[in-house]
mmCIF file of C-alpha atoms in Angstrom:
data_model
loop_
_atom_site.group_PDB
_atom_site.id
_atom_site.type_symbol
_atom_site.label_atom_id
_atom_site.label_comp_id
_atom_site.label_asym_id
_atom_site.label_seq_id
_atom_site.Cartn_x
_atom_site.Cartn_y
_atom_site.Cartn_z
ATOM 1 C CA UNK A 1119 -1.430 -12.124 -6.046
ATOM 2 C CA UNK A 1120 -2.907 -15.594 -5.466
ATOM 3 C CA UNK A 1121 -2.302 -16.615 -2.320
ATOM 4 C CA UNK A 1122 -1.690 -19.944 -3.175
ATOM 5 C CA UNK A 1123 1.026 -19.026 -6.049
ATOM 6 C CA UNK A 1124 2.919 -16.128 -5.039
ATOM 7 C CA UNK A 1125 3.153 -13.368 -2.906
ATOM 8 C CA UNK A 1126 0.016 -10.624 -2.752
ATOM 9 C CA UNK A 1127 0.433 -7.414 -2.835
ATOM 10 C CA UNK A 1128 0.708 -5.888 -0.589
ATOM 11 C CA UNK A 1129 -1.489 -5.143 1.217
ATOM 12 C CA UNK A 1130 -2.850 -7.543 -0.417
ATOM 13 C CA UNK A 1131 -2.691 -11.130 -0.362
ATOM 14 C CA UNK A 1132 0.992 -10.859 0.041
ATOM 15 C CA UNK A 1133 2.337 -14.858 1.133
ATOM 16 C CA UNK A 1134 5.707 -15.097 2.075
ATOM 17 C CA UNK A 1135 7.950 -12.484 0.727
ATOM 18 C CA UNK A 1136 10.321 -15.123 -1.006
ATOM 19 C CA UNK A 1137 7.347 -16.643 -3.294
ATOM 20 C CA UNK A 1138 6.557 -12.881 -4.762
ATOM 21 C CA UNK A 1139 9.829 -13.718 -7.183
ATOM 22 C CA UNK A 1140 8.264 -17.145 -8.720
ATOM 23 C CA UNK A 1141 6.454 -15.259 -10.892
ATOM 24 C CA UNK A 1142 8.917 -12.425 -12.298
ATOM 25 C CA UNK A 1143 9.952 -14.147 -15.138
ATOM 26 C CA UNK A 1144 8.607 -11.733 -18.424
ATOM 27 C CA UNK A 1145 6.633 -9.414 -16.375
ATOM 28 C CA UNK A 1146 9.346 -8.294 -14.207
ATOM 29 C CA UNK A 1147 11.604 -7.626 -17.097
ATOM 30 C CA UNK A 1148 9.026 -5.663 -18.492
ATOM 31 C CA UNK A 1149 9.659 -3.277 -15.478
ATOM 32 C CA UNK A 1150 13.490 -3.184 -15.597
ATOM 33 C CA UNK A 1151 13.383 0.275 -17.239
ATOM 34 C CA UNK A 1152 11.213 1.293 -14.185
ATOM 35 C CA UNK A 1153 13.921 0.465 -12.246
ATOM 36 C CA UNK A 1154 17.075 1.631 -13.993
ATOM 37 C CA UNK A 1155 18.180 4.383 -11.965
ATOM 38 C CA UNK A 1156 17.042 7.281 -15.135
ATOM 39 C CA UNK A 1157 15.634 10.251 -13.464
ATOM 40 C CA UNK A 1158 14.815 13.468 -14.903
ATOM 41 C CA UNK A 1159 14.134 17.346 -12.928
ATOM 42 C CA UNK A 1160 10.255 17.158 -13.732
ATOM 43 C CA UNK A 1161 7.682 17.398 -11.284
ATOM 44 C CA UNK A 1162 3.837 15.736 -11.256
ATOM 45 C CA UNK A 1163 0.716 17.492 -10.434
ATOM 46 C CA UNK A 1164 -1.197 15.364 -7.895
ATOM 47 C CA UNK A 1165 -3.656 17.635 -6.853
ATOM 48 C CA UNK A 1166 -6.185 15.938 -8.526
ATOM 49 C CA UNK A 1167 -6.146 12.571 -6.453
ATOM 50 C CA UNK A 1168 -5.458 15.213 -3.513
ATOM 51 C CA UNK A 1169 -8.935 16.476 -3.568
ATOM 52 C CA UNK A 1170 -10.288 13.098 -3.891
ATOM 53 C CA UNK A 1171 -8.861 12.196 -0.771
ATOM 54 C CA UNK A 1172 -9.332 15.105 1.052
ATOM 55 C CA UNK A 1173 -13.225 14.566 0.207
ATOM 56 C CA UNK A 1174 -13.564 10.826 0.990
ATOM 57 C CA UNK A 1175 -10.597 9.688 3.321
ATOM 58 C CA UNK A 1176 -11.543 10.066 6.911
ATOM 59 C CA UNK A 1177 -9.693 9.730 10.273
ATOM 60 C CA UNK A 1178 -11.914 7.537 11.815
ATOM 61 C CA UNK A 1179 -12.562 6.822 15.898
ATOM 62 C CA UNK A 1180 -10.544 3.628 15.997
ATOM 63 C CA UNK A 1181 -7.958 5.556 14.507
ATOM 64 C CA UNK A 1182 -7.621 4.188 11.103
ATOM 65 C CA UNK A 1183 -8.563 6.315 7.738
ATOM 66 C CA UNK A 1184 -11.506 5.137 6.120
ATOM 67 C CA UNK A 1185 -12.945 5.629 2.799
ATOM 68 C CA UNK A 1186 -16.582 6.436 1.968
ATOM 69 C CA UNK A 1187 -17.173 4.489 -0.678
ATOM 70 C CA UNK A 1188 -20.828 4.850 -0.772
ATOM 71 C CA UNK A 1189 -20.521 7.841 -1.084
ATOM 72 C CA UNK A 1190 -17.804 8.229 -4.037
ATOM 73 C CA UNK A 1191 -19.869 5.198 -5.731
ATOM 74 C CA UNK A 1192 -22.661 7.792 -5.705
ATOM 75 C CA UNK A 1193 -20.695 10.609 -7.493
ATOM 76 C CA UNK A 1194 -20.556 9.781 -11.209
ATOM 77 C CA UNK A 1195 -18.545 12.863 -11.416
ATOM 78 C CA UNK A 1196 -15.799 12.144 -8.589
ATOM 79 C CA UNK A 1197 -15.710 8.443 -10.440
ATOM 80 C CA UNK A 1198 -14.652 10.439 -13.847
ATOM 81 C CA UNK A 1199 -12.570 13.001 -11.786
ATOM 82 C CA UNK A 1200 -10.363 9.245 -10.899
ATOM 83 C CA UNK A 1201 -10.430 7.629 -14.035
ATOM 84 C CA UNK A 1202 -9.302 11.115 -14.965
ATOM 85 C CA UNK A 1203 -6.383 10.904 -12.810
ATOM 86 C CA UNK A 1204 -5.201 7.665 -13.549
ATOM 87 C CA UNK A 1205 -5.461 8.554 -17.735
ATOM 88 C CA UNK A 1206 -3.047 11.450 -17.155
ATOM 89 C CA UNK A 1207 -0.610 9.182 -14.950
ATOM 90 C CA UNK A 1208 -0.857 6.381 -17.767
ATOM 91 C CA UNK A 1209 -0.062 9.296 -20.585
ATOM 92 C CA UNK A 1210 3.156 10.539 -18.408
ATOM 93 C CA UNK A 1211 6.862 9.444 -18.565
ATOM 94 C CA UNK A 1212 7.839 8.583 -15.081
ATOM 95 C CA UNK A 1213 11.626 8.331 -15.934
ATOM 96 C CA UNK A 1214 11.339 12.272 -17.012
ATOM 97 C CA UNK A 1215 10.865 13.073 -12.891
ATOM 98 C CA UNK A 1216 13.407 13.454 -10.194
ATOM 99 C CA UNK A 1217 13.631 10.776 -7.969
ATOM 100 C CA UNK A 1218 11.622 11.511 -4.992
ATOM 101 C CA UNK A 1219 8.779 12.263 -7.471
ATOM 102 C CA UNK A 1220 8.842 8.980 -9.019
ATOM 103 C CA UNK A 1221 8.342 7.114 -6.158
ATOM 104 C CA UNK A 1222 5.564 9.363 -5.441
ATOM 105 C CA UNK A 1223 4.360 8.824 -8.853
ATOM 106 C CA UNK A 1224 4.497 4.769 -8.580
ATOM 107 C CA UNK A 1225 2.193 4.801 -4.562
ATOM 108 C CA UNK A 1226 -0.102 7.363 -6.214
ATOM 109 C CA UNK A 1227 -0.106 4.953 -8.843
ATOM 110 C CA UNK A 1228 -0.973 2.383 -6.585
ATOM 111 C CA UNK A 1229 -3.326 3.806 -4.870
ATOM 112 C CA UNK A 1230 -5.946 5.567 -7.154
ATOM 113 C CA UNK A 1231 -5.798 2.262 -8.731
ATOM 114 C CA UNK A 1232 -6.661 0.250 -5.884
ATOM 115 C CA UNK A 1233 -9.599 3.010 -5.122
ATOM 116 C CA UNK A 1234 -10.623 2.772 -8.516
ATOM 117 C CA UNK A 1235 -10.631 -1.158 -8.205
ATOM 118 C CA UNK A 1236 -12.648 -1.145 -5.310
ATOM 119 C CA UNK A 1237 -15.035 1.544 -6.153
ATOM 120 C CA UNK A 1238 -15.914 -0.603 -9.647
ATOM 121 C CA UNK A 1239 -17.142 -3.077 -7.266
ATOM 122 C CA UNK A 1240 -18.677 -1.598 -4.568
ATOM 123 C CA UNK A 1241 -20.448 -2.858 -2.468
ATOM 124 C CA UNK A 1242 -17.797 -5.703 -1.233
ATOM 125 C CA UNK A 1243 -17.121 -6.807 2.076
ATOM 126 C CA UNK A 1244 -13.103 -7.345 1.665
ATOM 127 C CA UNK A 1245 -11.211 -6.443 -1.505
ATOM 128 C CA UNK A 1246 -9.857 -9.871 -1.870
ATOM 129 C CA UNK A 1247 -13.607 -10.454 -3.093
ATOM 130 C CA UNK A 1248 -13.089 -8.751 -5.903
ATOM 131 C CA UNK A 1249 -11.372 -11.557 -8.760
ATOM 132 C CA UNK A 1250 -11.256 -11.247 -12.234
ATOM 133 C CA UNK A 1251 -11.182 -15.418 -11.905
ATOM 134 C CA UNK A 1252 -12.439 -18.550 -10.050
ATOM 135 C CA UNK A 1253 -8.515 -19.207 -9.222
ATOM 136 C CA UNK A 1254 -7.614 -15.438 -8.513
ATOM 137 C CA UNK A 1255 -6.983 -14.888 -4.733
ATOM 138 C CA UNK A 1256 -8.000 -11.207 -5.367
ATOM 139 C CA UNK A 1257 -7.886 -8.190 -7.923
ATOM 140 C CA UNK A 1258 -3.705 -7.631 -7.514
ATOM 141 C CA UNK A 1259 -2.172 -9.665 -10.302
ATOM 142 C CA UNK A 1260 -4.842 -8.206 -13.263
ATOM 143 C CA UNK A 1261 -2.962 -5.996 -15.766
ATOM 144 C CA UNK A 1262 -5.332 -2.716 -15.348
ATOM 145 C CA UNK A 1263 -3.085 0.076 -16.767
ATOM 146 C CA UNK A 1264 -0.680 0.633 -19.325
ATOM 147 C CA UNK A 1265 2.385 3.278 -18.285
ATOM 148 C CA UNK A 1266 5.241 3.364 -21.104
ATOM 149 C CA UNK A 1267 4.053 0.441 -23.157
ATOM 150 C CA UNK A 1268 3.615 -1.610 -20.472
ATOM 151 C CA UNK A 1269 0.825 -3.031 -18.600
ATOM 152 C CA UNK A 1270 0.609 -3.609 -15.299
ATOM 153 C CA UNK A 1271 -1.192 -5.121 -12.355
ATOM 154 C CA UNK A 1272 -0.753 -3.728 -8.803
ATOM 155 C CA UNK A 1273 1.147 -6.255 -7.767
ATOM 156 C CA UNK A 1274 3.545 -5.224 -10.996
ATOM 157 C CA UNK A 1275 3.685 -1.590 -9.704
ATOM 158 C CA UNK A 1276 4.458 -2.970 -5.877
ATOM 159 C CA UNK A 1277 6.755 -5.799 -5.986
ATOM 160 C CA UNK A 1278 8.359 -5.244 -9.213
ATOM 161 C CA UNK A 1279 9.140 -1.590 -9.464
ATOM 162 C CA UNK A 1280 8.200 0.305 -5.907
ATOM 163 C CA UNK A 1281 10.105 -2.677 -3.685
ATOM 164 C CA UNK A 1282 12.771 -3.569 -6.159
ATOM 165 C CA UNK A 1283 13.824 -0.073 -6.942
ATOM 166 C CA UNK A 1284 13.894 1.297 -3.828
ATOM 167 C CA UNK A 1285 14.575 -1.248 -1.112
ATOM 168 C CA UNK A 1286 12.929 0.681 0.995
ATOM 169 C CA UNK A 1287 10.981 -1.162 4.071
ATOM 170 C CA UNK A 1288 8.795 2.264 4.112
ATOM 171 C CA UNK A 1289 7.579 1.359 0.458
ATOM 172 C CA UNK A 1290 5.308 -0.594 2.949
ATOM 173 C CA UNK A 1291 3.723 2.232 4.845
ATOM 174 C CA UNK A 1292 2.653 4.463 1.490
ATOM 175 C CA UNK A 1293 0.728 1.939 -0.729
ATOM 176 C CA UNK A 1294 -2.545 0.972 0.701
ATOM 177 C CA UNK A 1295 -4.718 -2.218 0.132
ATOM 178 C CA UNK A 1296 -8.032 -0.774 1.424
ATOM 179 C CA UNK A 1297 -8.012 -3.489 4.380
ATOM 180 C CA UNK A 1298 -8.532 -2.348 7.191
ATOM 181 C CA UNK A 1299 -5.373 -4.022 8.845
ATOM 182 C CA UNK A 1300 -2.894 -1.906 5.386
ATOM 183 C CA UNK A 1301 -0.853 0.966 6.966
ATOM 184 C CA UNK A 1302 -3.431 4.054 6.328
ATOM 185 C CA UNK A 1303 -4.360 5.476 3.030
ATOM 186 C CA UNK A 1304 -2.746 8.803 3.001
ATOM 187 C CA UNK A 1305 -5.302 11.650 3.395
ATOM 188 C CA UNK A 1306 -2.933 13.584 0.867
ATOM 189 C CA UNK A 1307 -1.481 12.686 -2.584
ATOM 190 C CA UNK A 1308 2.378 11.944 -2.233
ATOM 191 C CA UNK A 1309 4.922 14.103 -3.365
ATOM 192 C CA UNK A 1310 8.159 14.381 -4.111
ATOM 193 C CA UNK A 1311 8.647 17.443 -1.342
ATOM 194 C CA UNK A 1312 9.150 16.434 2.189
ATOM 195 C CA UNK A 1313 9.144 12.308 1.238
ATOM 196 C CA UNK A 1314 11.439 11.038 3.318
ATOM 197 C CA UNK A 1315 9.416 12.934 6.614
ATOM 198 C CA UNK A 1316 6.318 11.884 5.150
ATOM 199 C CA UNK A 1317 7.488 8.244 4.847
ATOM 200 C CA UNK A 1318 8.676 8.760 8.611
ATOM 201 C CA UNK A 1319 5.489 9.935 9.694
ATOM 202 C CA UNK A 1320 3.217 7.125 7.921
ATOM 203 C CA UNK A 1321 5.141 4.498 9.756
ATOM 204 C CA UNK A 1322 4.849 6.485 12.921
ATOM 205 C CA UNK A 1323 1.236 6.181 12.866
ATOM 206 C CA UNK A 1324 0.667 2.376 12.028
ATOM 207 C CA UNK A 1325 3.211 1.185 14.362
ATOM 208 C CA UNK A 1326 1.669 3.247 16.745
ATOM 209 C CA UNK A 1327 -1.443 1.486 16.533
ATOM 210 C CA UNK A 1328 -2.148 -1.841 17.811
ATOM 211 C CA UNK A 1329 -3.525 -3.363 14.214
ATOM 212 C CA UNK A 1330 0.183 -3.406 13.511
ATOM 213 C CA UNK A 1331 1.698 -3.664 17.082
ATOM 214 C CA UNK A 1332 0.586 -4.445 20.288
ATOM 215 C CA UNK A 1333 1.279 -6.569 23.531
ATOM 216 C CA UNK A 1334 -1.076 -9.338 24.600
ATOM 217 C CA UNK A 1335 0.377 -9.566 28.456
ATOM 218 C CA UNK A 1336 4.052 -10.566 27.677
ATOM 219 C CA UNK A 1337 3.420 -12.188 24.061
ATOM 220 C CA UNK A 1338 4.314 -9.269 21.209
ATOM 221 C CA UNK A 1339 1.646 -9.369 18.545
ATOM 222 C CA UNK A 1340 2.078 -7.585 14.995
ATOM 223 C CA UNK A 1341 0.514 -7.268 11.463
ATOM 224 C CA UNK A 1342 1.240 -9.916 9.169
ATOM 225 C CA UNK A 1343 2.290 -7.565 7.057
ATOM 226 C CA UNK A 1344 6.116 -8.226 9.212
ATOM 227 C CA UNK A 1345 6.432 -11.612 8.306
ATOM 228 C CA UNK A 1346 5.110 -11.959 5.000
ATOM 229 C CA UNK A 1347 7.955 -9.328 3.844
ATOM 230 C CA UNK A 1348 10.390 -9.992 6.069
ATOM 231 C CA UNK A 1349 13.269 -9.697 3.757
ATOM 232 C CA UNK A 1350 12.550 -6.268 3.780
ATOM 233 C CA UNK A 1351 11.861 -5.454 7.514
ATOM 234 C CA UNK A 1352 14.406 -7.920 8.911
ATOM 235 C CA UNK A 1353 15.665 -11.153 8.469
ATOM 236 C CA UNK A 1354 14.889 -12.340 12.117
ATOM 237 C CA UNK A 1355 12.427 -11.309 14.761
ATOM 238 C CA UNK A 1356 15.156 -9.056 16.701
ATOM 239 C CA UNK A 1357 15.839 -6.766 13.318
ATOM 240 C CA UNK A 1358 12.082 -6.436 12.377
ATOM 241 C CA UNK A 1359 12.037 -5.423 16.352
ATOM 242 C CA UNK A 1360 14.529 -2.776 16.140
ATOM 243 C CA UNK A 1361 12.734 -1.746 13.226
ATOM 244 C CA UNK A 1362 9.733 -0.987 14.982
ATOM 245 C CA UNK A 1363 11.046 0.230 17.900
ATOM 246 C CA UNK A 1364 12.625 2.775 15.560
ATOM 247 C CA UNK A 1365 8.858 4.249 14.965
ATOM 248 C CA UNK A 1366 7.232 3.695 18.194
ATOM 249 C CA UNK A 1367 6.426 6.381 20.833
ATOM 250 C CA UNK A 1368 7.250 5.217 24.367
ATOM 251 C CA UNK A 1369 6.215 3.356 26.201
ATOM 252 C CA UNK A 1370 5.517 1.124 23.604
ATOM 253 C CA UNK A 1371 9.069 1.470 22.520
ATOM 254 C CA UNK A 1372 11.001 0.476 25.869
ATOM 255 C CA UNK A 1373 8.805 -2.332 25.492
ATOM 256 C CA UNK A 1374 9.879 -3.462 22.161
ATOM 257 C CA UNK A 1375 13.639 -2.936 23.078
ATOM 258 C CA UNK A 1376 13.111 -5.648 26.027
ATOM 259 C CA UNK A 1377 11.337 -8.022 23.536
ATOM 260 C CA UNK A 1378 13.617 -10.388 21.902
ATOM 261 C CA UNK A 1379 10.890 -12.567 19.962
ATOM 262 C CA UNK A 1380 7.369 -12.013 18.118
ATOM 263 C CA UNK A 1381 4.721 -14.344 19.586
ATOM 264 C CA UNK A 1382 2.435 -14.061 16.602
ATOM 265 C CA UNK A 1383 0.974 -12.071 13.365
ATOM 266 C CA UNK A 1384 -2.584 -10.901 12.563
ATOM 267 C CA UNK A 1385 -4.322 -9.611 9.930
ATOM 268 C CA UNK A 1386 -7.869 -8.207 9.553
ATOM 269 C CA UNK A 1387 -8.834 -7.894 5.423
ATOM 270 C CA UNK A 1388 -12.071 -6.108 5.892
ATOM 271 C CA UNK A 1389 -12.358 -3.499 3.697
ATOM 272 C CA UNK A 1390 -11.614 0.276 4.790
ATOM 273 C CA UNK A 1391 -15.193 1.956 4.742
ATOM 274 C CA UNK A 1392 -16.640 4.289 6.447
ATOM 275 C CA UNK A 1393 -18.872 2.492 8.971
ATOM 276 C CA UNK A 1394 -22.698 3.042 8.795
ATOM 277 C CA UNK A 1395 -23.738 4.812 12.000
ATOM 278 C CA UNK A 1396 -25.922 2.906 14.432
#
């Protein structure tokens, strides 16, 4: 997740979507069971990160969920109640649920992680603060949890088993970098039920808002997020485009389907917390 080496994750210091692959090598093979295609009928209780959420993720006035992490710092119990929850997804077998439950499994994965990253170091003014070296660009390429035998860093459970495995430019909208410029943490645990609407809806809402998309006059401005994995979203400006126009409520869509070109990205990595009133 160094900047300078490879591709963040997501959310996270991702560079240019080509560079994540300099660094497979050994670690990405360590995945390749991850990604095989096994599935079993089993299904994963998430209530646990559920209630988490429900407690400290808040719609906020601008529009974007925000965590209190003051106040989850201050709850010795909550911070067991995580570590709890990411214990119980290290002990279980992945490849023993159904499909739609796995993915679910690997952004839940993801993001009690990243909360649990975050909350370790609290307070911190931008997550890409947090590195476990003088030479790290941030916390995402640390291995910080072992799942079958293998450990893995976020940018592990991202790039090399979320992205690879599903090909899915919606992977993009359910794992959250607590920046305040990520696609929202989901209020919710994911599940296996209703994925594909839920996916839907999470792109919805950060297309919908102008952190990801938004027109300065004529010039079409949108998250960085669009160009740094563009092999996923589109190989040129027009297919990323369609892409969003796909999510957007008019009449920001009839204005993307008259746009043929993107004037410029943005990205904002201040963390996601709860603002202090006044």
């Amino acid at each position: 997740m160094e900047p300078s080496l490879k591709a963040v994750s997501r959310r996270c210091l991702l560079i240019a979507g080509g560079l994540a692959s300099l660094a497979a090598g050994p670690a990405r093979a360590a995945t390749d069971r991850f990604t095989s295609g096994v599935q079993g009928s089993k299904i994963l209780d998430h209530s646990a990160l559920g209630a988490l959420l429900e407690t400290y993720a808040r719609l906020a006035a601008d529009g974007v969920v925000r965590v209190d992490y003051a106040g989850w710092a201050a709850s010795p119990n909550d911070l067991q109640r995580l570590k709890r929850y990411l214990s119980e997804l290290s002990r279980s077998d992945p490849l023993s649920l159904t499909r739609a439950e796995q993915f679910a499994y690997w952004a839940n994965l993801y993001n009690a992680l990243t909360l649990d990253v975050v909350l370790a170091a609290f307070p911190v003014r931008s997550i890409r603060d947090i590195r476990p070296s003088l030479l790290a660009a941030g916390p995402w390429r640390q291995e910080r949890i072992t799942v079958g035998g293998v450990r893995l860093s976020l940018d592990a459970i991202e790039h090399d088993i979320l992205r690879r495995a599903w090909r899915d430019p919606r992977v993009h909208y359910a794992v959250n970098c607590a920046s305040f410029s990520c696609p929202d943490l989901p209020r919710r645990a994911w599940r296996g039920a209703g994925l594909q609407s839920a996916l839907d809806e999470a792109a919805r809402t950060y297309v919908n808002h102008p952190r990801a998309v938004r027109f300065e006059g004529d010039a079409l401005v949108v998250s960085s997020i669009y160009r740094w994995y563009a092999e996923d979203f589109g190989s040129s400006d027009a297919v990323v485009i369609a892409h969003l126009a796909r999510f957007a409520r008019p009449p920001l869509a009839a204005r993307l389907k008259a746009s043929r070109r993107i004037a410029r990205t943005t990205y904002d990595w201040s963390l996601n917390a709860v603002r202090k009133a006044g």
